[in-house]
mmCIF file of C-alpha atoms and ligand atoms in Angstrom:
data_model
loop_
_atom_site.group_PDB
_atom_site.id
_atom_site.type_symbol
_atom_site.label_atom_id
_atom_site.label_comp_id
_atom_site.label_asym_id
_atom_site.label_seq_id
_atom_site.Cartn_x
_atom_site.Cartn_y
_atom_site.Cartn_z
ATOM 1 C CA MET A 1 -94.808 -101.761 -26.356
ATOM 2 C CA ASN A 2 -98.062 -102.229 -24.440
ATOM 3 C CA ILE A 3 -100.268 -105.282 -24.912
ATOM 4 C CA VAL A 4 -103.842 -104.012 -25.135
ATOM 5 C CA LEU A 5 -106.892 -106.219 -24.683
ATOM 6 C CA ILE A 6 -109.997 -105.013 -26.486
ATOM 7 C CA GLY A 7 -113.430 -106.586 -26.894
ATOM 8 C CA PHE A 8 -116.976 -106.537 -25.600
ATOM 9 C CA ARG A 9 -117.949 -106.777 -21.929
ATOM 10 C CA GLY A 10 -117.542 -110.322 -20.646
ATOM 11 C CA THR A 11 -115.048 -111.544 -23.227
ATOM 12 C CA GLY A 12 -112.407 -112.112 -20.525
ATOM 13 C CA LYS A 13 -110.228 -108.991 -20.782
ATOM 14 C CA SER A 14 -109.659 -108.523 -17.037
ATOM 15 C CA THR A 15 -109.190 -112.198 -16.195
ATOM 16 C CA VAL A 16 -106.798 -112.782 -19.086
ATOM 17 C CA GLY A 17 -105.087 -109.411 -18.544
ATOM 18 C CA LYS A 18 -104.241 -110.158 -14.904
ATOM 19 C CA LEU A 19 -102.920 -113.644 -15.702
ATOM 20 C CA LEU A 20 -100.891 -112.311 -18.608
ATOM 21 C CA ALA A 21 -99.408 -109.541 -16.462
ATOM 22 C CA ASN A 22 -98.412 -112.127 -13.864
ATOM 23 C CA ARG A 23 -96.751 -114.373 -16.422
ATOM 24 C CA LEU A 24 -94.865 -111.535 -18.113
ATOM 25 C CA GLU A 25 -94.139 -109.721 -14.827
ATOM 26 C CA ARG A 26 -95.646 -106.529 -16.142
ATOM 27 C CA ASP A 27 -98.136 -104.088 -14.598
ATOM 28 C CA TYR A 28 -101.810 -104.602 -15.367
ATOM 29 C CA ILE A 29 -104.040 -101.573 -15.899
ATOM 30 C CA ASP A 30 -107.798 -101.679 -16.440
ATOM 31 C CA SER A 31 -109.115 -98.460 -18.007
ATOM 32 C CA ASP A 32 -112.430 -98.651 -16.086
ATOM 33 C CA GLU A 33 -110.642 -99.036 -12.737
ATOM 34 C CA TYR A 34 -108.287 -96.218 -13.708
ATOM 35 C CA ILE A 35 -111.299 -93.994 -14.449
ATOM 36 C CA GLU A 36 -112.961 -94.917 -11.155
ATOM 37 C CA ASN A 37 -109.772 -94.242 -9.186
ATOM 38 C CA SER A 38 -109.051 -90.919 -10.831
ATOM 39 C CA THR A 39 -112.643 -89.576 -10.694
ATOM 40 C CA LYS A 40 -113.449 -91.285 -7.359
ATOM 41 C CA LYS A 41 -116.788 -92.262 -8.923
ATOM 42 C CA ALA A 42 -118.246 -95.580 -10.038
ATOM 43 C CA ILE A 43 -118.700 -95.885 -13.819
ATOM 44 C CA LYS A 44 -122.427 -96.262 -13.201
ATOM 45 C CA HIS A 45 -122.502 -92.877 -11.443
ATOM 46 C CA ILE A 46 -120.546 -91.174 -14.221
ATOM 47 C CA PHE A 47 -123.169 -92.466 -16.680
ATOM 48 C CA GLU A 48 -125.955 -91.217 -14.395
ATOM 49 C CA GLU A 49 -124.415 -87.759 -13.940
ATOM 50 C CA ASP A 50 -122.771 -87.066 -17.316
ATOM 51 C CA GLY A 51 -124.403 -89.599 -19.646
ATOM 52 C CA GLU A 52 -122.540 -91.954 -21.963
ATOM 53 C CA GLU A 53 -121.022 -89.002 -23.817
ATOM 54 C CA GLY A 54 -119.498 -87.630 -20.617
ATOM 55 C CA PHE A 55 -118.078 -91.063 -19.812
ATOM 56 C CA ARG A 56 -116.576 -91.411 -23.310
ATOM 57 C CA LYS A 57 -114.748 -88.079 -22.899
ATOM 58 C CA ILE A 58 -113.177 -89.172 -19.618
ATOM 59 C CA GLU A 59 -112.385 -92.568 -21.162
ATOM 60 C CA ALA A 60 -110.632 -90.901 -24.130
ATOM 61 C CA ASP A 61 -108.422 -88.817 -21.792
ATOM 62 C CA VAL A 62 -107.514 -91.893 -19.765
ATOM 63 C CA ILE A 63 -106.730 -93.888 -22.899
ATOM 64 C CA ALA A 64 -104.456 -91.116 -24.163
ATOM 65 C CA GLU A 65 -102.661 -91.216 -20.802
ATOM 66 C CA LEU A 66 -102.334 -95.027 -20.784
ATOM 67 C CA SER A 67 -101.073 -94.994 -24.371
ATOM 68 C CA ARG A 68 -98.134 -92.839 -23.307
ATOM 69 C CA MET A 69 -97.032 -95.596 -20.909
ATOM 70 C CA ASP A 70 -94.849 -98.493 -21.972
ATOM 71 C CA ASN A 71 -94.620 -102.244 -21.296
ATOM 72 C CA LYS A 72 -98.034 -102.405 -19.634
ATOM 73 C CA ILE A 73 -100.835 -104.912 -20.029
ATOM 74 C CA VAL A 74 -103.887 -102.733 -20.625
ATOM 75 C CA ALA A 75 -107.542 -103.805 -20.747
ATOM 76 C CA VAL A 76 -109.904 -101.167 -22.104
ATOM 77 C CA GLY A 77 -113.685 -100.933 -21.691
ATOM 78 C CA GLY A 78 -115.802 -102.565 -24.375
ATOM 79 C CA GLY A 79 -116.782 -99.284 -26.014
ATOM 80 C CA ALA A 80 -113.329 -97.700 -26.113
ATOM 81 C CA ILE A 81 -112.719 -98.688 -29.737
ATOM 82 C CA LEU A 82 -115.766 -96.669 -30.868
ATOM 83 C CA ARG A 83 -113.611 -93.548 -31.059
ATOM 84 C CA GLU A 84 -110.975 -93.431 -33.771
ATOM 85 C CA ASP A 85 -108.676 -91.280 -31.645
ATOM 86 C CA ASN A 86 -108.654 -93.975 -28.947
ATOM 87 C CA VAL A 87 -107.692 -96.655 -31.461
ATOM 88 C CA ARG A 88 -104.976 -94.419 -32.925
ATOM 89 C CA ASN A 89 -103.554 -93.664 -29.477
ATOM 90 C CA LEU A 90 -103.625 -97.291 -28.361
ATOM 91 C CA LYS A 91 -101.986 -98.493 -31.589
ATOM 92 C CA ASP A 92 -99.233 -95.895 -31.306
ATOM 93 C CA ASN A 93 -97.379 -98.005 -28.767
ATOM 94 C CA GLY A 94 -99.544 -101.081 -28.446
ATOM 95 C CA PHE A 95 -100.371 -104.471 -29.927
ATOM 96 C CA LEU A 96 -104.165 -104.839 -29.855
ATOM 97 C CA ILE A 97 -105.626 -108.244 -29.060
ATOM 98 C CA LEU A 98 -109.348 -108.665 -29.593
ATOM 99 C CA LEU A 99 -111.116 -111.128 -27.299
ATOM 100 C CA GLU A 100 -114.425 -112.464 -28.591
ATOM 101 C CA ALA A 101 -117.174 -114.730 -27.219
ATOM 102 C CA THR A 102 -120.703 -115.751 -28.168
ATOM 103 C CA PRO A 103 -123.561 -113.493 -26.969
ATOM 104 C CA GLU A 104 -124.884 -116.261 -24.689
ATOM 105 C CA ILE A 105 -121.518 -116.793 -23.009
ATOM 106 C CA ILE A 106 -121.038 -113.037 -22.635
ATOM 107 C CA HIS A 107 -124.483 -112.834 -21.059
ATOM 108 C CA ASN A 108 -123.697 -115.624 -18.568
ATOM 109 C CA ARG A 109 -120.344 -114.137 -17.613
ATOM 110 C CA ILE A 110 -121.726 -110.622 -17.168
ATOM 111 C CA THR A 111 -124.629 -111.838 -15.064
ATOM 112 C CA GLN A 112 -122.260 -113.680 -12.737
ATOM 113 C CA ASP A 113 -119.629 -110.938 -12.518
ATOM 114 C CA GLU A 114 -119.932 -108.806 -9.375
ATOM 115 C CA LYS A 115 -118.407 -105.739 -11.059
ATOM 116 C CA THR A 116 -121.405 -105.570 -13.420
ATOM 117 C CA THR A 117 -123.569 -103.562 -11.001
ATOM 118 C CA GLN A 118 -121.085 -100.696 -10.617
ATOM 119 C CA GLN A 119 -119.197 -100.771 -13.927
ATOM 120 C CA ARG A 120 -121.711 -101.900 -16.514
ATOM 121 C CA PRO A 121 -124.786 -99.685 -16.794
ATOM 122 C CA SER A 122 -127.296 -100.578 -19.525
ATOM 123 C CA LEU A 123 -126.350 -99.021 -22.836
ATOM 124 C CA THR A 124 -129.739 -99.390 -24.515
ATOM 125 C CA ASP A 125 -133.319 -99.941 -23.396
ATOM 126 C CA LYS A 126 -133.234 -103.525 -24.675
ATOM 127 C CA LYS A 127 -133.269 -106.703 -22.578
ATOM 128 C CA PRO A 128 -129.719 -107.786 -21.586
ATOM 129 C CA LEU A 129 -129.184 -110.559 -24.183
ATOM 130 C CA ASP A 130 -130.784 -108.464 -26.938
ATOM 131 C CA GLU A 131 -128.569 -105.535 -26.007
ATOM 132 C CA ILE A 132 -125.473 -107.730 -26.255
ATOM 133 C CA LYS A 133 -126.485 -109.080 -29.699
ATOM 134 C CA HIS A 134 -127.381 -105.615 -30.964
ATOM 135 C CA LEU A 135 -124.184 -103.938 -29.779
ATOM 136 C CA LEU A 136 -121.955 -106.776 -30.967
ATOM 137 C CA GLU A 137 -123.402 -106.379 -34.429
ATOM 138 C CA GLN A 138 -123.101 -102.601 -34.316
ATOM 139 C CA ARG A 139 -119.516 -102.680 -33.025
ATOM 140 C CA GLU A 140 -118.162 -105.666 -34.941
ATOM 141 C CA HIS A 141 -116.385 -103.664 -37.623
ATOM 142 C CA HIS A 142 -114.823 -101.350 -35.022
ATOM 143 C CA TYR A 143 -113.410 -104.333 -33.143
ATOM 144 C CA LYS A 144 -112.149 -106.048 -36.303
ATOM 145 C CA ASN A 145 -110.580 -102.885 -37.702
ATOM 146 C CA ALA A 146 -108.759 -102.144 -34.472
ATOM 147 C CA ALA A 147 -107.478 -105.681 -33.812
ATOM 148 C CA ASP A 148 -103.944 -106.852 -34.597
ATOM 149 C CA TYR A 149 -104.884 -110.366 -33.483
ATOM 150 C CA THR A 150 -108.152 -112.065 -32.463
ATOM 151 C CA ILE A 151 -108.907 -114.878 -30.023
ATOM 152 C CA ASN A 152 -112.301 -116.430 -29.349
ATOM 153 C CA THR A 153 -112.489 -117.086 -25.612
ATOM 154 C CA SER A 154 -115.851 -118.895 -25.588
ATOM 155 C CA TYR A 155 -114.597 -122.427 -24.973
ATOM 156 C CA VAL A 156 -110.899 -121.912 -24.226
ATOM 157 C CA ALA A 157 -109.245 -122.036 -20.793
ATOM 158 C CA CYS A 158 -107.715 -118.750 -19.651
ATOM 159 C CA GLU A 159 -104.240 -120.339 -19.397
ATOM 160 C CA ASP A 160 -104.434 -121.383 -23.056
ATOM 161 C CA ILE A 161 -105.459 -117.883 -24.095
ATOM 162 C CA VAL A 162 -102.507 -116.449 -22.190
ATOM 163 C CA ASN A 163 -100.143 -118.935 -23.869
ATOM 164 C CA GLU A 164 -101.505 -118.002 -27.278
ATOM 165 C CA ILE A 165 -100.998 -114.307 -26.575
ATOM 166 C CA ILE A 166 -97.421 -114.876 -25.406
ATOM 167 C CA THR A 167 -96.588 -116.903 -28.539
ATOM 168 C CA THR A 168 -98.138 -114.213 -30.739
ATOM 169 C CA ILE A 169 -96.260 -111.398 -29.027
ATOM 170 C CA LYS A 170 -92.942 -113.248 -29.339
ATOM 171 C CA LYS A 171 -93.502 -113.682 -33.089
ATOM 172 C CA GLN A 172 -94.431 -110.026 -33.337
ATOM 173 C CA LEU A 173 -91.210 -108.915 -31.648
ATOM 174 C CA ASN A 174 -88.950 -111.142 -33.829
HETATM 175 C C1 S3P B 201 -118.744 -100.447 -21.744
HETATM 176 C C2 S3P B 201 -118.032 -101.451 -21.162
HETATM 177 C C3 S3P B 201 -117.534 -101.405 -19.768
HETATM 178 C C4 S3P B 201 -117.423 -99.953 -19.278
HETATM 179 C C5 S3P B 201 -118.674 -99.198 -19.548
HETATM 180 C C6 S3P B 201 -119.051 -99.167 -21.029
HETATM 181 C C7 S3P B 201 -119.209 -100.608 -23.149
HETATM 182 O O1 S3P B 201 -116.268 -102.028 -19.672
HETATM 183 O O2 S3P B 201 -116.344 -99.306 -19.908
HETATM 184 O O3 S3P B 201 -119.698 -99.796 -18.793
HETATM 185 O O4 S3P B 201 -119.601 -99.600 -23.773
HETATM 186 O O5 S3P B 201 -119.158 -101.742 -23.666
HETATM 187 P P1 S3P B 201 -116.001 -103.640 -19.748
HETATM 188 O O6 S3P B 201 -115.880 -103.991 -21.205
HETATM 189 O O7 S3P B 201 -114.701 -103.805 -19.027
HETATM 190 O O8 S3P B 201 -117.132 -104.307 -19.079
#
């Protein structure tokens, strides 16, 4: 079974995913990095050339491929759960953990994260914080419906989040 981290940009998927993979001695795969490696293009350029729709098609193919793997720690891009087929594929062999955070914390983390320039093109014509609030509201039910377990990462240390995930997974497997 894969452990799949879902949630909006800046909720801590990559940081937590890498730590979790280390602790469990499993491989860590980030769907955005996987897309960039297989297309040899930055996410930003895929959006520029093929639009969001083109990106979502590539993302769906990659998610189908990752879902056929086993025992991986997978972090998927914040919009991956918008497509039902992605959620179905991920759930087929995965336990989905939703990471959440407040819009303000997401905004701070995204602004400080160097991967934002290449991997996080604007998704609306709104100002950054307004875009975050708007999309969180629009996506909330997708995230909630997809999640097997939810953790708010706003004020929790990464190590504690990892411990909580490990405890949850152990219960799940018993
Ligand atoms: C997106 C989130 C990004 C990346 C792309 C689209 C989104 O991934 O897949 O820019 O729609 O929320 P992260 O959640 O890893 O930043």
